[in-house]
PDB file of C-alpha atoms and ligand atoms in Angstrom:
ATOM      1  CA  MET A 865      -6.036 -14.104   4.681  1.00  0.00           C
ATOM      2  CA  GLU A 866      -7.628 -14.407   1.102  1.00  0.00           C
ATOM      3  CA  VAL A 867      -5.152 -14.980  -1.622  1.00  0.00           C
ATOM      4  CA  VAL A 868      -6.133 -14.187  -5.136  1.00  0.00           C
ATOM      5  CA  ILE A 869      -3.895 -15.232  -8.221  1.00  0.00           C
ATOM      6  CA  VAL A 870      -4.438 -13.118 -11.296  1.00  0.00           C
ATOM      7  CA  PRO A 871      -2.869 -13.556 -14.771  1.00  0.00           C
ATOM      8  CA  ASP A 872      -0.983 -10.020 -14.636  1.00  0.00           C
ATOM      9  CA  SER A 873      -0.760  -6.796 -12.968  1.00  0.00           C
ATOM     10  CA  ALA A 874      -3.502  -5.364 -15.114  1.00  0.00           C
ATOM     11  CA  ALA A 875      -5.985  -7.876 -13.970  1.00  0.00           C
ATOM     12  CA  GLY A 876      -4.842  -7.163 -10.208  1.00  0.00           C
ATOM     13  CA  GLY A 877      -5.305  -3.519 -10.744  1.00  0.00           C
ATOM     14  CA  GLU A 878      -8.766  -3.990 -12.184  1.00  0.00           C
ATOM     15  CA  LEU A 879      -9.736  -6.498  -9.386  1.00  0.00           C
ATOM     16  CA  ILE A 880      -8.679  -4.038  -6.560  1.00  0.00           C
ATOM     17  CA  ALA A 881     -10.048  -0.829  -8.198  1.00  0.00           C
ATOM     18  CA  GLU A 882     -13.360  -2.462  -8.390  1.00  0.00           C
ATOM     19  CA  ALA A 883     -13.166  -3.391  -4.827  1.00  0.00           C
ATOM     20  CA  MET A 884     -12.386   0.296  -4.105  1.00  0.00           C
ATOM     21  CA  ALA A 885     -15.331   1.467  -6.324  1.00  0.00           C
ATOM     22  CA  ASP A 886     -17.533  -0.888  -4.450  1.00  0.00           C
ATOM     23  CA  LEU A 887     -16.491   0.523  -0.962  1.00  0.00           C
ATOM     24  CA  LEU A 888     -17.114   4.198  -2.489  1.00  0.00           C
ATOM     25  CA  ARG A 889     -20.431   3.262  -3.644  1.00  0.00           C
ATOM     26  CA  ARG A 890     -21.365   2.097  -0.042  1.00  0.00           C
ATOM     27  CA  LYS A 891     -19.242   4.789   1.726  1.00  0.00           C
ATOM     28  CA  PRO A 892     -18.743   7.858  -0.723  1.00  0.00           C
ATOM     29  CA  ASP A 893     -16.296   9.419   1.897  1.00  0.00           C
ATOM     30  CA  ALA A 894     -14.311   6.374   2.560  1.00  0.00           C
ATOM     31  CA  LEU A 895     -10.701   6.905   3.626  1.00  0.00           C
ATOM     32  CA  LEU A 896      -8.423   5.115   1.150  1.00  0.00           C
ATOM     33  CA  GLY A 897      -4.787   4.376   2.218  1.00  0.00           C
ATOM     34  CA  VAL A 898      -2.604   4.497  -0.755  1.00  0.00           C
ATOM     35  CA  ALA A 899       0.835   3.115  -1.280  1.00  0.00           C
ATOM     36  CA  THR A 900       3.526   4.334  -3.696  1.00  0.00           C
ATOM     37  CA  GLY A 901       6.105   2.472  -5.762  1.00  0.00           C
ATOM     38  CA  SER A 902       5.452   0.832  -9.312  1.00  0.00           C
ATOM     39  CA  THR A 903       3.150  -1.941  -8.181  1.00  0.00           C
ATOM     40  CA  PRO A 904      -0.132  -0.012  -7.588  1.00  0.00           C
ATOM     41  CA  LEU A 905      -0.023   2.246 -10.482  1.00  0.00           C
ATOM     42  CA  PRO A 906      -2.534  -0.124 -12.465  1.00  0.00           C
ATOM     43  CA  ILE A 907      -4.887   0.338  -9.563  1.00  0.00           C
ATOM     44  CA  TYR A 908      -4.836   3.960  -9.867  1.00  0.00           C
ATOM     45  CA  GLN A 909      -5.146   3.999 -13.568  1.00  0.00           C
ATOM     46  CA  ALA A 910      -8.199   1.390 -13.377  1.00  0.00           C
ATOM     47  CA  LEU A 911      -9.948   3.520 -10.552  1.00  0.00           C
ATOM     48  CA  ALA A 912      -9.387   6.767 -12.586  1.00  0.00           C
ATOM     49  CA  ALA A 913     -11.004   5.061 -15.663  1.00  0.00           C
ATOM     50  CA  LYS A 914     -14.099   4.015 -13.556  1.00  0.00           C
ATOM     51  CA  VAL A 915     -14.347   7.537 -12.278  1.00  0.00           C
ATOM     52  CA  ALA A 916     -14.053   8.860 -15.923  1.00  0.00           C
ATOM     53  CA  ASN A 917     -16.647   6.424 -17.105  1.00  0.00           C
ATOM     54  CA  LYS A 918     -18.901   7.453 -14.283  1.00  0.00           C
ATOM     55  CA  GLU A 919     -19.062   3.882 -12.892  1.00  0.00           C
ATOM     56  CA  VAL A 920     -18.303   5.464  -9.452  1.00  0.00           C
ATOM     57  CA  ASP A 921     -18.327   8.976  -7.991  1.00  0.00           C
ATOM     58  CA  ALA A 922     -15.230   9.420  -5.947  1.00  0.00           C
ATOM     59  CA  SER A 923     -15.672  13.182  -5.372  1.00  0.00           C
ATOM     60  CA  ARG A 924     -16.115  12.559  -1.697  1.00  0.00           C
ATOM     61  CA  ALA A 925     -13.226  10.047  -1.208  1.00  0.00           C
ATOM     62  CA  ARG A 926     -10.390  10.941   1.213  1.00  0.00           C
ATOM     63  CA  VAL A 927      -6.744   9.703   0.559  1.00  0.00           C
ATOM     64  CA  CYS A 928      -3.955   9.055   2.979  1.00  0.00           C
ATOM     65  CA  GLN A 929      -0.263   8.141   2.637  1.00  0.00           C
ATOM     66  CA  LEU A 930       1.265   5.094   3.957  1.00  0.00           C
ATOM     67  CA  ASP A 931       4.932   6.533   4.048  1.00  0.00           C
ATOM     68  CA  GLU A 932       7.164   9.360   3.116  1.00  0.00           C
ATOM     69  CA  TYR A 933      10.921   9.942   2.722  1.00  0.00           C
ATOM     70  CA  VAL A 934      12.511  12.176   5.342  1.00  0.00           C
ATOM     71  CA  GLY A 935      14.618  15.165   4.158  1.00  0.00           C
ATOM     72  CA  LEU A 936      13.612  15.506   0.464  1.00  0.00           C
ATOM     73  CA  PRO A 937      13.035  19.195  -0.379  1.00  0.00           C
ATOM     74  CA  ALA A 938       9.312  20.267  -0.404  1.00  0.00           C
ATOM     75  CA  GLY A 939       7.786  19.379  -3.899  1.00  0.00           C
ATOM     76  CA  HIS A 940      10.488  16.912  -4.640  1.00  0.00           C
ATOM     77  CA  PRO A 941       8.906  14.848  -7.496  1.00  0.00           C
ATOM     78  CA  GLU A 942       9.725  11.733  -5.854  1.00  0.00           C
ATOM     79  CA  SER A 943       8.371  12.737  -2.387  1.00  0.00           C
ATOM     80  CA  TYR A 944       5.713  10.341  -1.650  1.00  0.00           C
ATOM     81  CA  ARG A 945       3.404  13.441  -1.333  1.00  0.00           C
ATOM     82  CA  SER A 946       3.998  14.464  -4.922  1.00  0.00           C
ATOM     83  CA  VAL A 947       3.689  10.922  -6.268  1.00  0.00           C
ATOM     84  CA  VAL A 948       0.241  10.422  -4.529  1.00  0.00           C
ATOM     85  CA  LEU A 949      -0.867  13.962  -5.847  1.00  0.00           C
ATOM     86  CA  ARG A 950       0.375  12.972  -9.197  1.00  0.00           C
ATOM     87  CA  GLU A 951      -0.961   9.357  -9.479  1.00  0.00           C
ATOM     88  CA  VAL A 952      -3.995   9.565  -7.270  1.00  0.00           C
ATOM     89  CA  VAL A 953      -5.409  12.824  -6.112  1.00  0.00           C
ATOM     90  CA  GLU A 954      -5.242  14.608  -9.481  1.00  0.00           C
ATOM     91  CA  PRO A 955      -6.459  11.626 -11.705  1.00  0.00           C
ATOM     92  CA  LEU A 956      -9.500  11.159  -9.368  1.00  0.00           C
ATOM     93  CA  GLY A 957     -10.156  14.948  -9.500  1.00  0.00           C
ATOM     94  CA  LEU A 958      -9.913  15.292  -5.754  1.00  0.00           C
ATOM     95  CA  ASP A 959      -8.730  18.457  -4.161  1.00  0.00           C
ATOM     96  CA  GLN A 960      -5.772  18.680  -1.908  1.00  0.00           C
ATOM     97  CA  ASP A 961      -7.904  18.970   1.383  1.00  0.00           C
ATOM     98  CA  SER A 962      -8.966  15.406   0.902  1.00  0.00           C
ATOM     99  CA  PHE A 963      -5.479  14.250   1.193  1.00  0.00           C
ATOM    100  CA  MET A 964      -3.275  13.586   4.253  1.00  0.00           C
ATOM    101  CA  GLY A 965       0.175  12.456   4.778  1.00  0.00           C
ATOM    102  CA  PRO A 966       2.920  12.606   7.364  1.00  0.00           C
ATOM    103  CA  ASP A 967       5.357  15.696   7.292  1.00  0.00           C
ATOM    104  CA  GLY A 968       8.723  14.398   5.883  1.00  0.00           C
ATOM    105  CA  SER A 969      10.064  17.781   6.342  1.00  0.00           C
ATOM    106  CA  ALA A 970       8.930  18.553   9.809  1.00  0.00           C
ATOM    107  CA  GLU A 971      11.743  19.797  12.082  1.00  0.00           C
ATOM    108  CA  ASP A 972      10.516  17.600  15.018  1.00  0.00           C
ATOM    109  CA  VAL A 973      10.096  14.347  12.981  1.00  0.00           C
ATOM    110  CA  ALA A 974       8.866  12.209  16.019  1.00  0.00           C
ATOM    111  CA  ALA A 975       6.189  14.789  16.790  1.00  0.00           C
ATOM    112  CA  ALA A 976       5.088  14.558  13.195  1.00  0.00           C
ATOM    113  CA  CYS A 977       4.785  10.848  13.437  1.00  0.00           C
ATOM    114  CA  VAL A 978       2.608  11.066  16.736  1.00  0.00           C
ATOM    115  CA  ALA A 979       0.451  13.769  14.834  1.00  0.00           C
ATOM    116  CA  TYR A 980      -0.148  11.718  11.894  1.00  0.00           C
ATOM    117  CA  ASP A 981      -1.401   8.586  13.909  1.00  0.00           C
ATOM    118  CA  ARG A 982      -3.683  10.983  15.814  1.00  0.00           C
ATOM    119  CA  ALA A 983      -4.779  12.429  12.419  1.00  0.00           C
ATOM    120  CA  LEU A 984      -5.553   8.985  11.156  1.00  0.00           C
ATOM    121  CA  ALA A 985      -7.737   8.068  14.328  1.00  0.00           C
ATOM    122  CA  GLU A 986      -9.500  11.552  14.314  1.00  0.00           C
ATOM    123  CA  ALA A 987     -10.355  11.026  10.559  1.00  0.00           C
ATOM    124  CA  GLY A 988     -12.274   7.727  11.523  1.00  0.00           C
ATOM    125  CA  GLY A 989      -9.466   5.122  10.640  1.00  0.00           C
ATOM    126  CA  VAL A 990      -8.593   3.938   7.267  1.00  0.00           C
ATOM    127  CA  ASP A 991     -11.216   1.978   5.345  1.00  0.00           C
ATOM    128  CA  LEU A 992      -9.033   0.339   2.738  1.00  0.00           C
ATOM    129  CA  GLN A 993      -5.293   0.113   3.060  1.00  0.00           C
ATOM    130  CA  LEU A 994      -3.404  -0.736  -0.225  1.00  0.00           C
ATOM    131  CA  LEU A 995      -0.045  -2.231   0.496  1.00  0.00           C
ATOM    132  CA  GLY A 996       2.884  -3.206  -1.876  1.00  0.00           C
ATOM    133  CA  ILE A 997       5.576  -5.607  -0.387  1.00  0.00           C
ATOM    134  CA  GLY A 998       9.517  -5.072  -0.470  1.00  0.00           C
ATOM    135  CA  THR A 999      11.806  -7.832  -1.896  1.00  0.00           C
ATOM    136  CA  ASP A1000      12.918  -7.949   1.896  1.00  0.00           C
ATOM    137  CA  GLY A1001       9.238  -8.443   2.993  1.00  0.00           C
ATOM    138  CA  HIS A1002       8.626  -4.850   4.282  1.00  0.00           C
ATOM    139  CA  ILE A1003       5.054  -3.344   4.248  1.00  0.00           C
ATOM    140  CA  GLY A1004       5.172   0.487   4.192  1.00  0.00           C
ATOM    141  CA  PHE A1005       8.579   0.968   5.156  1.00  0.00           C
ATOM    142  CA  ASN A1006       8.610  -1.354   8.043  1.00  0.00           C
ATOM    143  CA  GLU A1007      11.789  -3.016   7.325  1.00  0.00           C
ATOM    144  CA  PRO A1008      12.673  -6.542   8.716  1.00  0.00           C
ATOM    145  CA  CYS A1009      12.647  -6.726  12.499  1.00  0.00           C
ATOM    146  CA  SER A1010      10.063  -3.816  12.879  1.00  0.00           C
ATOM    147  CA  SER A1011       7.752  -4.468  15.964  1.00  0.00           C
ATOM    148  CA  LEU A1012       4.525  -5.992  14.932  1.00  0.00           C
ATOM    149  CA  ALA A1013       2.988  -3.500  17.254  1.00  0.00           C
ATOM    150  CA  SER A1014       4.713  -0.462  15.903  1.00  0.00           C
ATOM    151  CA  ARG A1015       3.118   2.924  15.430  1.00  0.00           C
ATOM    152  CA  THR A1016       4.128   5.642  12.752  1.00  0.00           C
ATOM    153  CA  ARG A1017       7.905   6.501  13.472  1.00  0.00           C
ATOM    154  CA  ILE A1018      11.056   7.075  11.670  1.00  0.00           C
ATOM    155  CA  LYS A1019      12.864   4.129  10.213  1.00  0.00           C
ATOM    156  CA  THR A1020      16.195   3.655   8.403  1.00  0.00           C
ATOM    157  CA  LEU A1021      15.836   1.955   4.977  1.00  0.00           C
ATOM    158  CA  THR A1022      17.796  -1.286   4.407  1.00  0.00           C
ATOM    159  CA  GLN A1023      20.514  -1.122   1.699  1.00  0.00           C
ATOM    160  CA  GLN A1024      18.340  -3.555  -0.210  1.00  0.00           C
ATOM    161  CA  THR A1025      15.268  -1.129  -0.239  1.00  0.00           C
ATOM    162  CA  ARG A1026      17.571   1.741  -1.304  1.00  0.00           C
ATOM    163  CA  VAL A1027      19.028  -0.404  -4.243  1.00  0.00           C
ATOM    164  CA  ASP A1028      15.311  -1.352  -5.079  1.00  0.00           C
ATOM    165  CA  ASN A1029      14.277   2.486  -5.050  1.00  0.00           C
ATOM    166  CA  ALA A1030      17.247   3.905  -6.788  1.00  0.00           C
ATOM    167  CA  ARG A1031      15.370   3.622 -10.103  1.00  0.00           C
ATOM    168  CA  PHE A1032      13.237   6.475  -8.951  1.00  0.00           C
ATOM    169  CA  PHE A1033      16.315   8.526  -8.322  1.00  0.00           C
ATOM    170  CA  GLU A1034      18.028   8.260 -11.684  1.00  0.00           C
ATOM    171  CA  GLY A1035      19.526   5.042 -10.964  1.00  0.00           C
ATOM    172  CA  ASP A1036      21.805   6.756  -8.176  1.00  0.00           C
ATOM    173  CA  ILE A1037      21.553   5.029  -4.796  1.00  0.00           C
ATOM    174  CA  GLU A1038      23.247   8.177  -3.123  1.00  0.00           C
ATOM    175  CA  GLN A1039      20.235  10.137  -3.927  1.00  0.00           C
ATOM    176  CA  VAL A1040      17.771   7.639  -2.081  1.00  0.00           C
ATOM    177  CA  PRO A1041      17.096   8.902   1.350  1.00  0.00           C
ATOM    178  CA  HIS A1042      18.260   6.905   4.363  1.00  0.00           C
ATOM    179  CA  HIS A1043      15.329   7.550   6.449  1.00  0.00           C
ATOM    180  CA  VAL A1044      11.604   7.543   6.123  1.00  0.00           C
ATOM    181  CA  ILE A1045       8.389   7.939   8.203  1.00  0.00           C
ATOM    182  CA  THR A1046       6.195   5.001   8.015  1.00  0.00           C
ATOM    183  CA  GLN A1047       2.761   3.916   9.366  1.00  0.00           C
ATOM    184  CA  GLY A1048       3.713   1.349  11.953  1.00  0.00           C
ATOM    185  CA  ILE A1049       2.536  -2.240  11.515  1.00  0.00           C
ATOM    186  CA  GLY A1050       0.237  -1.704  14.496  1.00  0.00           C
ATOM    187  CA  THR A1051      -1.060   1.320  12.733  1.00  0.00           C
ATOM    188  CA  ILE A1052      -1.474  -0.444   9.358  1.00  0.00           C
ATOM    189  CA  LEU A1053      -3.440  -3.352  11.224  1.00  0.00           C
ATOM    190  CA  GLU A1054      -6.055  -0.935  12.332  1.00  0.00           C
ATOM    191  CA  ALA A1055      -7.274  -0.292   8.725  1.00  0.00           C
ATOM    192  CA  ARG A1056     -10.650  -2.091   8.117  1.00  0.00           C
ATOM    193  CA  HIS A1057      -9.418  -3.910   5.014  1.00  0.00           C
ATOM    194  CA  LEU A1058      -5.967  -4.703   4.009  1.00  0.00           C
ATOM    195  CA  VAL A1059      -5.112  -5.219   0.203  1.00  0.00           C
ATOM    196  CA  LEU A1060      -1.653  -6.301  -0.764  1.00  0.00           C
ATOM    197  CA  LEU A1061      -0.793  -6.375  -4.421  1.00  0.00           C
ATOM    198  CA  ALA A1062       2.463  -8.064  -5.646  1.00  0.00           C
ATOM    199  CA  THR A1063       3.475  -8.449  -9.124  1.00  0.00           C
ATOM    200  CA  GLY A1064       6.715 -10.061 -10.811  1.00  0.00           C
ATOM    201  CA  GLU A1065       8.963 -12.807  -9.892  1.00  0.00           C
ATOM    202  CA  ALA A1066      11.291 -10.573  -7.779  1.00  0.00           C
ATOM    203  CA  LYS A1067       8.553 -10.598  -5.179  1.00  0.00           C
ATOM    204  CA  ALA A1068       7.671 -14.412  -5.141  1.00  0.00           C
ATOM    205  CA  ASP A1069       9.954 -15.335  -2.149  1.00  0.00           C
ATOM    206  CA  ALA A1070       8.788 -12.503   0.031  1.00  0.00           C
ATOM    207  CA  VAL A1071       5.145 -13.271  -0.977  1.00  0.00           C
ATOM    208  CA  ALA A1072       5.551 -17.046   0.040  1.00  0.00           C
ATOM    209  CA  LEU A1073       7.242 -16.221   3.446  1.00  0.00           C
ATOM    210  CA  ALA A1074       4.528 -13.543   4.158  1.00  0.00           C
ATOM    211  CA  VAL A1075       1.599 -15.814   3.270  1.00  0.00           C
ATOM    212  CA  GLU A1076       2.769 -19.398   4.210  1.00  0.00           C
ATOM    213  CA  GLY A1077       5.695 -18.850   6.473  1.00  0.00           C
ATOM    214  CA  PRO A1078       5.486 -18.233  10.343  1.00  0.00           C
ATOM    215  CA  LEU A1079       4.357 -14.830  11.799  1.00  0.00           C
ATOM    216  CA  SER A1080       7.543 -13.170  12.104  1.00  0.00           C
ATOM    217  CA  ALA A1081       9.133  -9.500  12.708  1.00  0.00           C
ATOM    218  CA  LEU A1082      11.771 -10.721  10.137  1.00  0.00           C
ATOM    219  CA  VAL A1083       8.933 -10.670   7.477  1.00  0.00           C
ATOM    220  CA  PRO A1084       6.912  -7.711   8.338  1.00  0.00           C
ATOM    221  CA  ALA A1085       4.290  -8.666   5.779  1.00  0.00           C
ATOM    222  CA  SER A1086       3.547 -11.715   7.727  1.00  0.00           C
ATOM    223  CA  ALA A1087       1.411  -9.428  10.174  1.00  0.00           C
ATOM    224  CA  LEU A1088      -1.258  -9.577   7.568  1.00  0.00           C
ATOM    225  CA  GLN A1089      -1.895 -13.155   9.050  1.00  0.00           C
ATOM    226  CA  LEU A1090      -3.294 -11.285  12.139  1.00  0.00           C
ATOM    227  CA  HIS A1091      -5.800  -9.256  10.473  1.00  0.00           C
ATOM    228  CA  PRO A1092      -9.336 -10.224   9.980  1.00  0.00           C
ATOM    229  CA  HIS A1093      -9.773  -8.908   6.531  1.00  0.00           C
ATOM    230  CA  ALA A1094      -6.641  -9.063   4.552  1.00  0.00           C
ATOM    231  CA  THR A1095      -6.601  -9.738   0.938  1.00  0.00           C
ATOM    232  CA  VAL A1096      -3.196 -10.635  -0.952  1.00  0.00           C
ATOM    233  CA  VAL A1097      -3.574 -10.154  -4.881  1.00  0.00           C
ATOM    234  CA  VAL A1098      -0.639 -11.756  -6.819  1.00  0.00           C
ATOM    235  CA  ASP A1099       0.089 -12.234 -10.401  1.00  0.00           C
ATOM    236  CA  GLU A1100       1.375 -15.698 -11.560  1.00  0.00           C
ATOM    237  CA  ALA A1101       5.031 -14.675 -11.343  1.00  0.00           C
ATOM    238  CA  ALA A1102       4.592 -13.448  -7.702  1.00  0.00           C
ATOM    239  CA  ALA A1103       2.649 -16.568  -6.911  1.00  0.00           C
ATOM    240  CA  ALA A1104       5.426 -18.939  -8.103  1.00  0.00           C
ATOM    241  CA  GLY A1105       6.639 -19.632  -4.310  1.00  0.00           C
ATOM    242  CA  LEU A1106       3.369 -20.554  -3.079  1.00  0.00           C
ATOM    243  CA  LYS A1107       2.753 -24.226  -2.005  1.00  0.00           C
ATOM    244  CA  LEU A1108      -0.893 -23.627  -1.654  1.00  0.00           C
ATOM    245  CA  ALA A1109      -1.297 -21.934  -5.169  1.00  0.00           C
ATOM    246  CA  ASP A1110      -3.904 -24.564  -6.404  1.00  0.00           C
ATOM    247  CA  TYR A1111      -5.917 -24.316  -3.214  1.00  0.00           C
ATOM    248  CA  PHE A1112      -6.036 -20.597  -3.413  1.00  0.00           C
ATOM    249  CA  ARG A1113      -7.132 -20.789  -7.109  1.00  0.00           C
ATOM    250  CA  ALA A1114      -9.829 -23.275  -6.299  1.00  0.00           C
ATOM    251  CA  THR A1115     -11.122 -21.387  -3.262  1.00  0.00           C
ATOM    252  CA  TYR A1116     -11.478 -18.101  -5.255  1.00  0.00           C
ATOM    253  CA  ALA A1117     -13.173 -19.989  -8.153  1.00  0.00           C
ATOM    254  CA  ALA A1118     -15.747 -21.268  -5.836  1.00  0.00           C
ATOM    255  CA  LYS A1119     -16.634 -17.821  -4.399  1.00  0.00           C
ATOM    256  CA  PRO A1120     -19.902 -16.513  -5.189  1.00  0.00           C
ATOM    257  CA  ASP A1121     -19.609 -13.549  -7.902  1.00  0.00           C
ATOM    258  CA  TRP A1122     -21.186 -10.989  -5.610  1.00  0.00           C
ATOM    259  CA  GLN A1123     -18.850 -11.493  -2.666  1.00  0.00           C
ATOM    260  CA  GLY A1124     -15.960  -9.323  -4.198  1.00  0.00           C
ATOM    261  CA  ILE A1125     -12.612  -9.422  -2.160  1.00  0.00           C
TER     262      ILE A1125
HETATM  263  C1  F6R B1804       5.578   2.368  -0.773  1.00  0.00           C
HETATM  264  C2  F6R B1804       5.686   1.349   0.144  1.00  0.00           C
HETATM  265  C3  F6R B1804       6.546   0.247   0.003  1.00  0.00           C
HETATM  266  C4  F6R B1804       6.400  -0.355  -1.671  1.00  0.00           C
HETATM  267  C5  F6R B1804       7.262  -1.539  -1.795  1.00  0.00           C
HETATM  268  C6  F6R B1804       7.116  -1.936  -3.104  1.00  0.00           C
HETATM  269  O1  F6R B1804       4.524   3.448  -0.306  1.00  0.00           O
HETATM  270  O2  F6R B1804       5.124   1.408   1.186  1.00  0.00           O
HETATM  271  O3  F6R B1804       6.200  -0.815   0.686  1.00  0.00           O
HETATM  272  O4  F6R B1804       4.937  -0.813  -1.638  1.00  0.00           O
HETATM  273  O5  F6R B1804       8.530  -1.160  -1.482  1.00  0.00           O
HETATM  274  O6  F6R B1804       7.581  -1.356  -4.189  1.00  0.00           O
HETATM  275  P1  F6R B1804       7.205  -1.465  -5.726  1.00  0.00           P
HETATM  276  O7  F6R B1804       5.865  -1.454  -5.894  1.00  0.00           O
HETATM  277  O8  F6R B1804       7.913  -0.272  -6.284  1.00  0.00           O
HETATM  278  O9  F6R B1804       7.951  -2.838  -6.035  1.00  0.00           O
END
C-alpha cells in the first residue's frame, strides 16, 4: 500500500478530494464509496469547493454508503443516510437518485444486506472507496475478528466504538445503537481504489498495526495490505507509530507530480 504523510487533516482532505476530482474527470459517473464520522469531513468540504469553483463537474457522480446503524428511526439526523445526504449529496448538488445505501430500518436485515451487495455489483462496483479507521482498527464497522472475506452483514459494535461514537449522540452511549449494517471486508476489497484517511494521535496505534503489522482479522484495516491499489493518508499525529515513516516520506517525495495517489 502507499502511505502518504500530510501535515494536517486539511492537507489530507485536499489531496484526497483532488484524487476524487481526477477520477470524475476521467469517469464522470464514477461510483464513490463514502465513509462517515469526523475524519472525512475535510475531504467533502474540499471536493464541494472544487465543484463550486468549476474545477470539476460532479453532476453525474454516484455515491454509496459504507455502513449504517440499525434501528434508528427514519430521518434520524445521525443515521448515516442523513449524514451522507447532509455532508456529501447536498453539497455536491446531487439528487437522491444518485445515492444508495443499506436499509437500516428493514424488517429483514439479512435480506437488506444481501440486496445491498447485489446493488453495488449491479451498479458496476465502487470506483473509489473512502475509509476511516476506528481506534480498535475497524474499517466500515468490521470490528476486530471480522472475517477478511466477509460480505455486507449485520455486526455488533464493540463497547470501544460505542464510546467513541457517543459524541454524535449528545455524549450519551445509551443512544448509540448496538447494531449496524456494514459492507464486509471482502465487499470493501472489491472497490477499485481504497483510500483511508486517519488523523489525530488517537489513531496512531491502529494505523501502525494496520500498515506495518501482520495481516490479521484482529486488525480489520490490515486487510488493505491485500488490495492492489490502497492508499493510506495520515497526518503527522496519526503517523507517530510508523517505524517506516521516513521511508514513506521519501517514497512520496520521489513520486512524479502527474502520478497522483
Ligand atoms: C464510518 C465508518 C467508521 C469510521 C471510523 C472512524 O462510516 O465506517 O469506520 O470511519 O469509526 O470514525 P471517525 O472518523 O469519526 O474517527
